[in-house]
PDB file of C-alpha atoms in Angstrom:
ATOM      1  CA  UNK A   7      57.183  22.498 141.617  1.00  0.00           C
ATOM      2  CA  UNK A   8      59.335  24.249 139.033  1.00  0.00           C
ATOM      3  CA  UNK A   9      60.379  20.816 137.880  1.00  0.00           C
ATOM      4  CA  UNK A  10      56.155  19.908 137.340  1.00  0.00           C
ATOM      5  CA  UNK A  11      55.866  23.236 135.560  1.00  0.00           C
ATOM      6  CA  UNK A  12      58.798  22.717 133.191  1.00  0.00           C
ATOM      7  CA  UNK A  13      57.700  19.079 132.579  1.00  0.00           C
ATOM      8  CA  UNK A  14      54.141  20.024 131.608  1.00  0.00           C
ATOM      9  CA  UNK A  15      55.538  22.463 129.533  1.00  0.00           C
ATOM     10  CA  UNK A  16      58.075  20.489 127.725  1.00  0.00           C
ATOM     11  CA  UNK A  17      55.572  17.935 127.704  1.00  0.00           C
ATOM     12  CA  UNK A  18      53.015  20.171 125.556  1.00  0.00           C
ATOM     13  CA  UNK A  19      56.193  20.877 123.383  1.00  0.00           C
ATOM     14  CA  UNK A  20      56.513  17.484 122.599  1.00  0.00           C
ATOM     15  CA  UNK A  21      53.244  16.896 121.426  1.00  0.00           C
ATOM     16  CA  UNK A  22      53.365  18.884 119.239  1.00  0.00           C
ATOM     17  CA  UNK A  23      56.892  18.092 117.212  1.00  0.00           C
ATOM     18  CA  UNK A  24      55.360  18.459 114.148  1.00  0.00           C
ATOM     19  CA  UNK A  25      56.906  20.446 111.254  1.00  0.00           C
ATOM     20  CA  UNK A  26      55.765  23.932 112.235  1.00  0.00           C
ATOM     21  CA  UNK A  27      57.082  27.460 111.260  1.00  0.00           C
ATOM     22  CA  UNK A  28      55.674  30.937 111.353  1.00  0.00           C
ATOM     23  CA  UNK A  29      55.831  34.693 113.024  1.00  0.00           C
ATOM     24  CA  UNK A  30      55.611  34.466 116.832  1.00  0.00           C
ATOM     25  CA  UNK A  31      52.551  33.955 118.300  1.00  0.00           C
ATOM     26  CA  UNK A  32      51.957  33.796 122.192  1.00  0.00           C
ATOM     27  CA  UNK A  33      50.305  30.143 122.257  1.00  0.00           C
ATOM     28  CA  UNK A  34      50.259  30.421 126.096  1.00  0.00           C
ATOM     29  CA  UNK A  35      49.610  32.817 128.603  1.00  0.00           C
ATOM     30  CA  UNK A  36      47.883  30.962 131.512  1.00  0.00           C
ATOM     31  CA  UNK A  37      48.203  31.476 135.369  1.00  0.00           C
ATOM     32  CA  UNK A  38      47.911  28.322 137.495  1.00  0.00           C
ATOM     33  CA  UNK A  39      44.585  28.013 139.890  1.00  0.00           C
ATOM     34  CA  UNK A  40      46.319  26.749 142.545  1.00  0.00           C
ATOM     35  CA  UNK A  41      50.067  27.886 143.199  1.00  0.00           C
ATOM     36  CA  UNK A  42      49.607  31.245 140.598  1.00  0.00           C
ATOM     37  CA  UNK A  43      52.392  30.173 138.638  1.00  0.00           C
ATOM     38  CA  UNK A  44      52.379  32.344 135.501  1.00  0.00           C
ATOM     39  CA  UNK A  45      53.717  30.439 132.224  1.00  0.00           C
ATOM     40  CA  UNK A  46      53.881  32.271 128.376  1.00  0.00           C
ATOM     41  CA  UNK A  47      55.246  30.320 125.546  1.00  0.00           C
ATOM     42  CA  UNK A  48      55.784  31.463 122.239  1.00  0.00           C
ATOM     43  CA  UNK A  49      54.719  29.055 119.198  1.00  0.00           C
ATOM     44  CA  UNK A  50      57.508  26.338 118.311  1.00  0.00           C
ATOM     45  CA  UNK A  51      60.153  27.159 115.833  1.00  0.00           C
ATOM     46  CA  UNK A  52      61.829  24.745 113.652  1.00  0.00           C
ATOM     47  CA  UNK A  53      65.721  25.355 113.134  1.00  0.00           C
ATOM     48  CA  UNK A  54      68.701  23.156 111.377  1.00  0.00           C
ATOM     49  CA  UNK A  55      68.036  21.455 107.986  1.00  0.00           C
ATOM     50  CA  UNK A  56      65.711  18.337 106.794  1.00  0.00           C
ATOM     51  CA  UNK A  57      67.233  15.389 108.001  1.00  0.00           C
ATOM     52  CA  UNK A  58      65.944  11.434 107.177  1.00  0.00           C
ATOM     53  CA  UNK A  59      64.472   9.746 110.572  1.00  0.00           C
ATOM     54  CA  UNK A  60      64.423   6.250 110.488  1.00  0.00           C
ATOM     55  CA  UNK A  61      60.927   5.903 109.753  1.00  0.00           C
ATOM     56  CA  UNK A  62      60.894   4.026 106.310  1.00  0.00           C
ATOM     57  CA  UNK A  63      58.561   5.202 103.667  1.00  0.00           C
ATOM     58  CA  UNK A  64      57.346   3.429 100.478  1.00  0.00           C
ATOM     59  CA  UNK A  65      59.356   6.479  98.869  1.00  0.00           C
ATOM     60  CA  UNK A  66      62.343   6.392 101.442  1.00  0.00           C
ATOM     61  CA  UNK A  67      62.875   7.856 104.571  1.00  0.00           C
ATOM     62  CA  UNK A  68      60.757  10.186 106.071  1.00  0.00           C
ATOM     63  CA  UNK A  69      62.279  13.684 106.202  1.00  0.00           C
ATOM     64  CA  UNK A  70      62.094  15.744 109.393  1.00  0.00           C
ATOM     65  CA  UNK A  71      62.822  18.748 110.961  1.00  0.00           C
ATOM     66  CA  UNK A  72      66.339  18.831 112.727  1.00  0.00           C
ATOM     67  CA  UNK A  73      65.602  20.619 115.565  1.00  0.00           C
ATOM     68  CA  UNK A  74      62.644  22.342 117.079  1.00  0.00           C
ATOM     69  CA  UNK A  75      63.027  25.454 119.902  1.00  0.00           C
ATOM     70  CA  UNK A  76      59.854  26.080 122.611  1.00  0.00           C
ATOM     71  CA  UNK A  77      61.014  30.184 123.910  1.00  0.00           C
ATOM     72  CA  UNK A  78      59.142  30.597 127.444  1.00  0.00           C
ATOM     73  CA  UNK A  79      59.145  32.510 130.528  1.00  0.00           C
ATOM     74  CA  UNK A  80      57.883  31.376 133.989  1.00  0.00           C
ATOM     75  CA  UNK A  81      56.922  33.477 137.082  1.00  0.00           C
ATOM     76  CA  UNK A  82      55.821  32.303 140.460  1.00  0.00           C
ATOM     77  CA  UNK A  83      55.991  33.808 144.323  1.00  0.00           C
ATOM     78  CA  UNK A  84      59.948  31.902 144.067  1.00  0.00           C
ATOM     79  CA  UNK A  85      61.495  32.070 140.604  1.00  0.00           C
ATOM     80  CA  UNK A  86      60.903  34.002 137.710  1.00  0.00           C
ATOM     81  CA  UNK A  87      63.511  32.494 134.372  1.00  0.00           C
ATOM     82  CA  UNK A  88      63.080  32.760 130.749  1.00  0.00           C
ATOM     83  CA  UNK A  89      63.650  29.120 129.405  1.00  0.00           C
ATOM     84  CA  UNK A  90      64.819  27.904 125.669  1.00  0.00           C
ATOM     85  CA  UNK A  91      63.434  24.344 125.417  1.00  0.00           C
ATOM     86  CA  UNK A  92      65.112  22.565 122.462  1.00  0.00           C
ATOM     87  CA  UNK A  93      64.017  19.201 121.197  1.00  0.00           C
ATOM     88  CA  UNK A  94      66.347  17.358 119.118  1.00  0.00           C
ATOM     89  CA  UNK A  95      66.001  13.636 117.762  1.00  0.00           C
ATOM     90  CA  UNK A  96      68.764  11.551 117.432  1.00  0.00           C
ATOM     91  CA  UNK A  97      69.596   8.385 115.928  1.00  0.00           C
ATOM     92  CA  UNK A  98      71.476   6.862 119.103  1.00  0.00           C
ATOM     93  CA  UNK A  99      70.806   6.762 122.777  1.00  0.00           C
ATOM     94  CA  UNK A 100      72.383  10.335 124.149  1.00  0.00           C
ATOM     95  CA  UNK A 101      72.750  11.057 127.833  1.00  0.00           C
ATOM     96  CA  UNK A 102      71.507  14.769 128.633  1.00  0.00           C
ATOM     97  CA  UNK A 103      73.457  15.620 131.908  1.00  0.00           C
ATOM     98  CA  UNK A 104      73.375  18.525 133.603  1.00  0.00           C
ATOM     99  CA  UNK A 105      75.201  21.821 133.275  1.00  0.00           C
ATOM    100  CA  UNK A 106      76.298  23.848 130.559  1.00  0.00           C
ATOM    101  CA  UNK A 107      76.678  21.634 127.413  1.00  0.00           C
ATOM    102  CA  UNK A 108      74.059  24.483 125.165  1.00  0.00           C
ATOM    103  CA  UNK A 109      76.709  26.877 123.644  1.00  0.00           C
ATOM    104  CA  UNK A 110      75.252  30.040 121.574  1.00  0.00           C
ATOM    105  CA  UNK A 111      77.177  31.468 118.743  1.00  0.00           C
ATOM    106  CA  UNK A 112      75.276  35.542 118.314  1.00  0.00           C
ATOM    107  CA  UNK A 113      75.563  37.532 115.556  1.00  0.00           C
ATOM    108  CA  UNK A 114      77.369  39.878 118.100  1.00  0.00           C
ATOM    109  CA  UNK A 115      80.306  37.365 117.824  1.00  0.00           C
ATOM    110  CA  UNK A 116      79.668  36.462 121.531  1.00  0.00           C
ATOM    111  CA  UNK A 117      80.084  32.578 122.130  1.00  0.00           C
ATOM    112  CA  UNK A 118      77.648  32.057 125.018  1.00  0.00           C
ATOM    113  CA  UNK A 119      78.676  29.054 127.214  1.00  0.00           C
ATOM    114  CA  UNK A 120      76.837  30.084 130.208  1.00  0.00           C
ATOM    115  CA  UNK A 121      73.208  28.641 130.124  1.00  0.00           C
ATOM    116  CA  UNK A 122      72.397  25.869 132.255  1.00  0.00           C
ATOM    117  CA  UNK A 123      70.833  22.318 130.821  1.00  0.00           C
ATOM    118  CA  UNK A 124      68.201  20.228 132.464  1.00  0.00           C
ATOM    119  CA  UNK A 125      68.622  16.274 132.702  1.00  0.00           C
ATOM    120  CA  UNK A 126      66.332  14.569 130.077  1.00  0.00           C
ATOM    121  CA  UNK A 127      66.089  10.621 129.298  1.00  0.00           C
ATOM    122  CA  UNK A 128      64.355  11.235 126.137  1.00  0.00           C
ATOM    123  CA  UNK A 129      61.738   9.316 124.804  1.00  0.00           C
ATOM    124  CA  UNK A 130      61.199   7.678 121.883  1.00  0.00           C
ATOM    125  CA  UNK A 131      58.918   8.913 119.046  1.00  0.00           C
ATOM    126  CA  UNK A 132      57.136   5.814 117.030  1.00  0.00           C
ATOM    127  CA  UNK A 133      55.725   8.669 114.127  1.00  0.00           C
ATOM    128  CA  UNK A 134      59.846   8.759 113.224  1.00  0.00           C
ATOM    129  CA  UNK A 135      61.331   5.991 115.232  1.00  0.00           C
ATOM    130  CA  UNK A 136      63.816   7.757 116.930  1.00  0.00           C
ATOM    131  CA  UNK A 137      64.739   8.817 120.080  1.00  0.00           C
ATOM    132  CA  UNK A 138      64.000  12.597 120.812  1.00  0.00           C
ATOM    133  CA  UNK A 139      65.876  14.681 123.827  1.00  0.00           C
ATOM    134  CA  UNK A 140      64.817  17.681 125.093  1.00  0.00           C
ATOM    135  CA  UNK A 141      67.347  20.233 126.358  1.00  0.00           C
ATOM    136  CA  UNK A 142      65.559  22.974 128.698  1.00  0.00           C
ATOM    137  CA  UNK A 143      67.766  25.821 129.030  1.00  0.00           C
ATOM    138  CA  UNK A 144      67.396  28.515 131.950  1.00  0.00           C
ATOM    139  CA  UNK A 145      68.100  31.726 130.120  1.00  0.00           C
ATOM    140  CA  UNK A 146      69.657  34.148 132.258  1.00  0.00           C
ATOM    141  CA  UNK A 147      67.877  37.952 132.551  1.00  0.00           C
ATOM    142  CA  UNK A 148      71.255  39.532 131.025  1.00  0.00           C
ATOM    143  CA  UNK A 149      71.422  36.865 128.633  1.00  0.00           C
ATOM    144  CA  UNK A 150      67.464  37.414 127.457  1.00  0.00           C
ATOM    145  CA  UNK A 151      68.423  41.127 126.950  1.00  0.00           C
ATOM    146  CA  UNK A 152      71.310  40.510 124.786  1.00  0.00           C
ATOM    147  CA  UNK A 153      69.059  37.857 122.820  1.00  0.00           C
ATOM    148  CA  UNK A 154      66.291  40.514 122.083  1.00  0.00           C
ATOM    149  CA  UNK A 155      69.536  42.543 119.588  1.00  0.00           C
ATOM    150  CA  UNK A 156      71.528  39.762 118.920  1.00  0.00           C
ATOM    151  CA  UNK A 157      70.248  36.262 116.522  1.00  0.00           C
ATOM    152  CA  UNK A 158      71.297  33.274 117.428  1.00  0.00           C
ATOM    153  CA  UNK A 159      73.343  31.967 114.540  1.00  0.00           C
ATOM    154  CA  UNK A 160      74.834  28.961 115.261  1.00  0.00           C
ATOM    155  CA  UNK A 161      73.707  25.957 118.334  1.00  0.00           C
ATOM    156  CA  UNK A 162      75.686  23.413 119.450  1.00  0.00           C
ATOM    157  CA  UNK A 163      74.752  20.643 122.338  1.00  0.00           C
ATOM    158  CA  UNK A 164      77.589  18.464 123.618  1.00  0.00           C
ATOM    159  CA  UNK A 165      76.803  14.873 124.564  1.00  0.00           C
ATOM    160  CA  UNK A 166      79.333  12.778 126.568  1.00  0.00           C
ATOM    161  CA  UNK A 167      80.165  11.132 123.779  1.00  0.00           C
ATOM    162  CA  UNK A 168      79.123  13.921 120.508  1.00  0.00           C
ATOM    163  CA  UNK A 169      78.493  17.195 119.623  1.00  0.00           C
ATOM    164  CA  UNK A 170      75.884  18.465 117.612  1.00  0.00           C
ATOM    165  CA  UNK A 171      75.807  21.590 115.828  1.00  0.00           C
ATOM    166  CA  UNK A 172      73.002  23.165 114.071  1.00  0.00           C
ATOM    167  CA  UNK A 173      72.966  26.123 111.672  1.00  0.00           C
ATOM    168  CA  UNK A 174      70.226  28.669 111.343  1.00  0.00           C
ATOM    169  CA  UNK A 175      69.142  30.150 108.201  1.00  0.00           C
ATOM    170  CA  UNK A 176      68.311  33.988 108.135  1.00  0.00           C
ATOM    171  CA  UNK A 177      64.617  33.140 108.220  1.00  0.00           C
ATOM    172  CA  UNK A 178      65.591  30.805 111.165  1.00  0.00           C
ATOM    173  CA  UNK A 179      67.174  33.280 112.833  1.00  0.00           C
ATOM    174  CA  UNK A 180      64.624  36.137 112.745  1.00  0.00           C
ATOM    175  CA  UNK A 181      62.500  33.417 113.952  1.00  0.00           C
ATOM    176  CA  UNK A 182      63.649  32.600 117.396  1.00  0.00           C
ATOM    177  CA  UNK A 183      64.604  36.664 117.825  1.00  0.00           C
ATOM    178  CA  UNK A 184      61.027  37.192 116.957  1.00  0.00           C
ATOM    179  CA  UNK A 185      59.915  34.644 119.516  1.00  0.00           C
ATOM    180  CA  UNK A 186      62.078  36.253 122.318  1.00  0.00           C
ATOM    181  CA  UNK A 187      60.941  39.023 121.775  1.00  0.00           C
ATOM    182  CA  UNK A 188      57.174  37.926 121.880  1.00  0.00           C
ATOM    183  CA  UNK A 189      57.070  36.035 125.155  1.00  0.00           C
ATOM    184  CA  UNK A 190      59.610  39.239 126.493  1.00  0.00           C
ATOM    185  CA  UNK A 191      57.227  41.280 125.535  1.00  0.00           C
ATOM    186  CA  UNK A 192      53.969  39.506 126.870  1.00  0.00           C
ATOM    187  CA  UNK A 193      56.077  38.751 130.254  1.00  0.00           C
ATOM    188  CA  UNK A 194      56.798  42.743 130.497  1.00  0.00           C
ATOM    189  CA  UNK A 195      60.188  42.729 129.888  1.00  0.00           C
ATOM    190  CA  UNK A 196      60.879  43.884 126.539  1.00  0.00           C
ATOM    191  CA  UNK A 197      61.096  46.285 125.613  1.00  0.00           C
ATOM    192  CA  UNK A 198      62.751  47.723 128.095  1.00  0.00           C
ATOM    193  CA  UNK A 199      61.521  51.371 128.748  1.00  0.00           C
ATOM    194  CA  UNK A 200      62.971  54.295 130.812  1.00  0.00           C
TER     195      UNK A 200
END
Protein backbone atom coordinates (compact mmCIF):
# COMPACT_ATOMS: atom_id res chain seq x y z
CA UNK A 1 0.00 0.00 0.00
CA UNK A 2 2.92 2.31 0.73
CA UNK A 3 4.16 1.50 -2.73
CA UNK A 4 0.29 2.84 -4.23
CA UNK A 5 0.69 5.87 -2.01
CA UNK A 6 4.20 6.79 -3.15
CA UNK A 7 3.23 6.07 -6.80
CA UNK A 8 0.20 8.37 -6.74
CA UNK A 9 2.26 10.77 -5.26
CA UNK A 10 5.17 10.70 -7.52
CA UNK A 11 2.72 10.37 -10.10
CA UNK A 12 1.05 13.93 -9.26
CA UNK A 13 4.77 15.13 -9.18
CA UNK A 14 5.21 14.24 -12.54
CA UNK A 15 2.46 15.97 -13.91
CA UNK A 16 3.34 18.65 -13.02
CA UNK A 17 7.29 18.98 -14.20
CA UNK A 18 6.82 22.21 -15.31
CA UNK A 19 9.27 25.06 -14.56
CA UNK A 20 7.99 26.07 -11.13
CA UNK A 21 9.67 28.02 -8.21
CA UNK A 22 8.42 29.86 -5.19
CA UNK A 23 8.17 30.00 -1.09
CA UNK A 24 6.75 26.73 0.28
CA UNK A 25 3.36 26.17 0.10
CA UNK A 26 1.56 22.97 1.52
CA UNK A 27 -0.14 21.84 -1.93
CA UNK A 28 -1.39 18.70 -0.08
CA UNK A 29 -2.72 17.79 3.06
CA UNK A 30 -5.34 15.03 2.42
CA UNK A 31 -6.24 11.87 4.52
CA UNK A 32 -7.29 8.79 2.54
CA UNK A 33 -11.21 7.61 2.90
CA UNK A 34 -10.45 4.29 3.06
CA UNK A 35 -7.07 3.10 4.76
CA UNK A 36 -6.57 6.90 6.65
CA UNK A 37 -3.34 7.27 5.16
CA UNK A 38 -2.29 10.88 5.81
CA UNK A 39 -0.05 12.45 2.87
CA UNK A 40 1.38 16.47 2.93
CA UNK A 41 3.51 17.63 0.14
CA UNK A 42 5.10 20.78 -0.16
CA UNK A 43 4.97 22.65 -3.71
CA UNK A 44 7.81 21.41 -6.23
CA UNK A 45 11.12 23.08 -6.25
CA UNK A 46 13.32 23.40 -9.15
CA UNK A 47 17.20 22.94 -8.40
CA UNK A 48 20.50 22.59 -10.80
CA UNK A 49 20.89 24.95 -13.82
CA UNK A 50 18.96 25.32 -17.38
CA UNK A 51 19.92 22.57 -19.37
CA UNK A 52 18.83 21.96 -23.42
CA UNK A 53 16.30 18.78 -23.69
CA UNK A 54 16.17 17.36 -26.88
CA UNK A 55 13.07 18.89 -27.88
CA UNK A 56 14.07 21.02 -31.01
CA UNK A 57 12.73 24.48 -31.31
CA UNK A 58 12.53 26.79 -34.37
CA UNK A 59 15.04 28.87 -32.07
CA UNK A 60 17.06 25.75 -30.76
CA UNK A 61 16.62 23.56 -28.07
CA UNK A 62 14.22 23.91 -25.57
CA UNK A 63 15.74 24.85 -22.20
CA UNK A 64 14.62 23.07 -19.02
CA UNK A 65 14.91 22.81 -15.58
CA UNK A 66 17.69 20.29 -14.39
CA UNK A 67 16.16 18.86 -11.67
CA UNK A 68 12.93 19.20 -9.80
CA UNK A 69 12.51 18.02 -5.77
CA UNK A 70 8.66 16.93 -4.42
CA UNK A 71 9.49 17.24 -0.05
CA UNK A 72 6.61 14.97 1.60
CA UNK A 73 5.70 13.16 4.61
CA UNK A 74 3.37 10.11 4.90
CA UNK A 75 1.55 8.66 7.98
CA UNK A 76 -0.60 5.61 8.22
CA UNK A 77 -1.61 2.91 11.21
CA UNK A 78 2.16 1.13 9.81
CA UNK A 79 4.73 3.69 8.68
CA UNK A 80 5.15 7.16 9.15
CA UNK A 81 8.62 8.58 6.67
CA UNK A 82 9.37 11.91 5.35
CA UNK A 83 10.21 11.31 1.57
CA UNK A 84 12.46 13.62 -0.96
CA UNK A 85 11.11 12.72 -4.43
CA UNK A 86 13.58 13.97 -7.09
CA UNK A 87 12.83 13.93 -10.77
CA UNK A 88 15.63 14.21 -13.05
CA UNK A 89 15.61 13.87 -17.01
CA UNK A 90 18.26 12.43 -18.73
CA UNK A 91 19.42 12.10 -22.13
CA UNK A 92 20.15 8.18 -21.97
CA UNK A 93 18.35 5.21 -20.60
CA UNK A 94 19.53 5.10 -16.63
CA UNK A 95 18.74 2.16 -14.41
CA UNK A 96 17.43 3.45 -10.86
CA UNK A 97 18.27 0.44 -8.51
CA UNK A 98 17.75 0.27 -5.19
CA UNK A 99 19.70 1.42 -2.16
CA UNK A 100 21.66 4.28 -1.34
CA UNK A 101 22.95 5.89 -4.62
CA UNK A 102 21.27 9.82 -3.27
CA UNK A 103 24.34 11.35 -1.46
CA UNK A 104 23.72 14.91 0.38
CA UNK A 105 26.49 17.36 0.69
CA UNK A 106 24.96 20.05 3.98
CA UNK A 107 26.17 23.16 4.66
CA UNK A 108 27.15 21.47 8.03
CA UNK A 109 29.94 19.74 5.96
CA UNK A 110 28.14 16.39 6.63
CA UNK A 111 28.21 14.08 3.42
CA UNK A 112 24.97 12.13 3.89
CA UNK A 113 25.15 8.66 2.21
CA UNK A 114 22.50 7.10 4.19
CA UNK A 115 19.03 7.64 2.47
CA UNK A 116 17.50 4.87 0.77
CA UNK A 117 16.35 5.03 -3.20
CA UNK A 118 13.26 3.52 -4.69
CA UNK A 119 13.46 1.49 -8.11
CA UNK A 120 12.06 3.68 -10.99
CA UNK A 121 11.94 2.72 -14.90
CA UNK A 122 11.32 6.20 -15.86
CA UNK A 123 9.19 7.29 -18.43
CA UNK A 124 9.55 9.23 -21.18
CA UNK A 125 8.33 12.87 -21.50
CA UNK A 126 7.17 13.78 -25.33
CA UNK A 127 6.85 17.91 -24.11
CA UNK A 128 11.04 17.48 -23.97
CA UNK A 129 11.72 14.14 -25.47
CA UNK A 130 13.60 12.70 -22.90
CA UNK A 131 13.52 10.20 -20.53
CA UNK A 132 12.71 11.42 -16.89
CA UNK A 133 13.61 9.19 -13.55
CA UNK A 134 12.30 9.72 -10.43
CA UNK A 135 14.39 8.98 -7.32
CA UNK A 136 12.04 8.70 -4.07
CA UNK A 137 14.12 8.98 -1.12
CA UNK A 138 12.94 7.77 2.49
CA UNK A 139 14.29 10.49 4.70
CA UNK A 140 15.17 9.25 7.94
CA UNK A 141 13.52 11.17 11.31
CA UNK A 142 17.26 12.14 12.46
CA UNK A 143 18.09 12.98 9.07
CA UNK A 144 14.72 15.40 8.65
CA UNK A 145 15.92 17.14 11.89
CA UNK A 146 19.32 17.86 10.74
CA UNK A 147 17.72 19.06 7.28
CA UNK A 148 15.41 21.66 9.08
CA UNK A 149 19.35 23.69 10.21
CA UNK A 150 21.35 22.46 7.64
CA UNK A 151 20.78 23.39 3.34
CA UNK A 152 21.39 21.02 1.14
CA UNK A 153 24.20 22.30 -1.03
CA UNK A 154 25.28 19.95 -3.28
CA UNK A 155 23.14 16.38 -4.83
CA UNK A 156 24.58 13.74 -6.44
CA UNK A 157 22.69 10.37 -7.84
CA UNK A 158 24.90 7.49 -8.96
CA UNK A 159 23.74 5.38 -11.89
CA UNK A 160 25.43 2.01 -12.67
CA UNK A 161 27.05 3.43 -15.23
CA UNK A 162 27.19 7.73 -14.20
CA UNK A 163 26.98 10.08 -11.68
CA UNK A 164 25.19 13.12 -11.65
CA UNK A 165 25.78 16.00 -9.59
CA UNK A 166 23.73 19.02 -9.20
CA UNK A 167 24.55 22.34 -7.54
CA UNK A 168 22.14 24.54 -5.67
CA UNK A 169 22.16 28.18 -5.77
CA UNK A 170 21.52 30.13 -2.42
CA UNK A 171 17.96 30.80 -3.55
CA UNK A 172 17.88 27.00 -4.32
CA UNK A 173 18.93 26.17 -1.22
CA UNK A 174 16.64 28.23 1.05
CA UNK A 175 14.15 26.67 -1.13
CA UNK A 176 14.13 23.04 -0.31
CA UNK A 177 15.03 24.14 3.64
CA UNK A 178 11.93 26.17 3.37
CA UNK A 179 9.98 23.23 2.02
CA UNK A 180 11.20 20.89 4.88
CA UNK A 181 10.39 22.88 7.03
CA UNK A 182 6.75 23.45 5.67
CA UNK A 183 5.55 19.88 5.33
CA UNK A 184 7.64 19.36 9.05
CA UNK A 185 5.75 21.76 10.23
CA UNK A 186 2.18 20.84 8.84
CA UNK A 187 3.09 17.00 9.80
CA UNK A 188 3.83 18.29 13.58
CA UNK A 189 7.23 17.79 13.68
CA UNK A 190 8.99 20.93 13.39
CA UNK A 191 9.56 22.69 15.20
CA UNK A 192 10.40 20.70 17.71
CA UNK A 193 9.15 22.08 21.14
CA UNK A 194 9.97 21.15 24.80
Amino acid sequence: MMMKRLLVLALLFVLGYYPAFSQCEIVIDSVDEFDSTRIVSAQVVSFGYLIPSNFETVDGALMIEEAKMLFSYTESDSLNAFIMTIAVPEYKFQAVEKGFNVLLKLSDSTLVESVYNVPDKGFFDKKINMRVYQHAVIIPFELFFRLTKAKIEKMRIVYPNQKRTFHLSEEQQDAILEAIRCVGEAAGYYPLRP
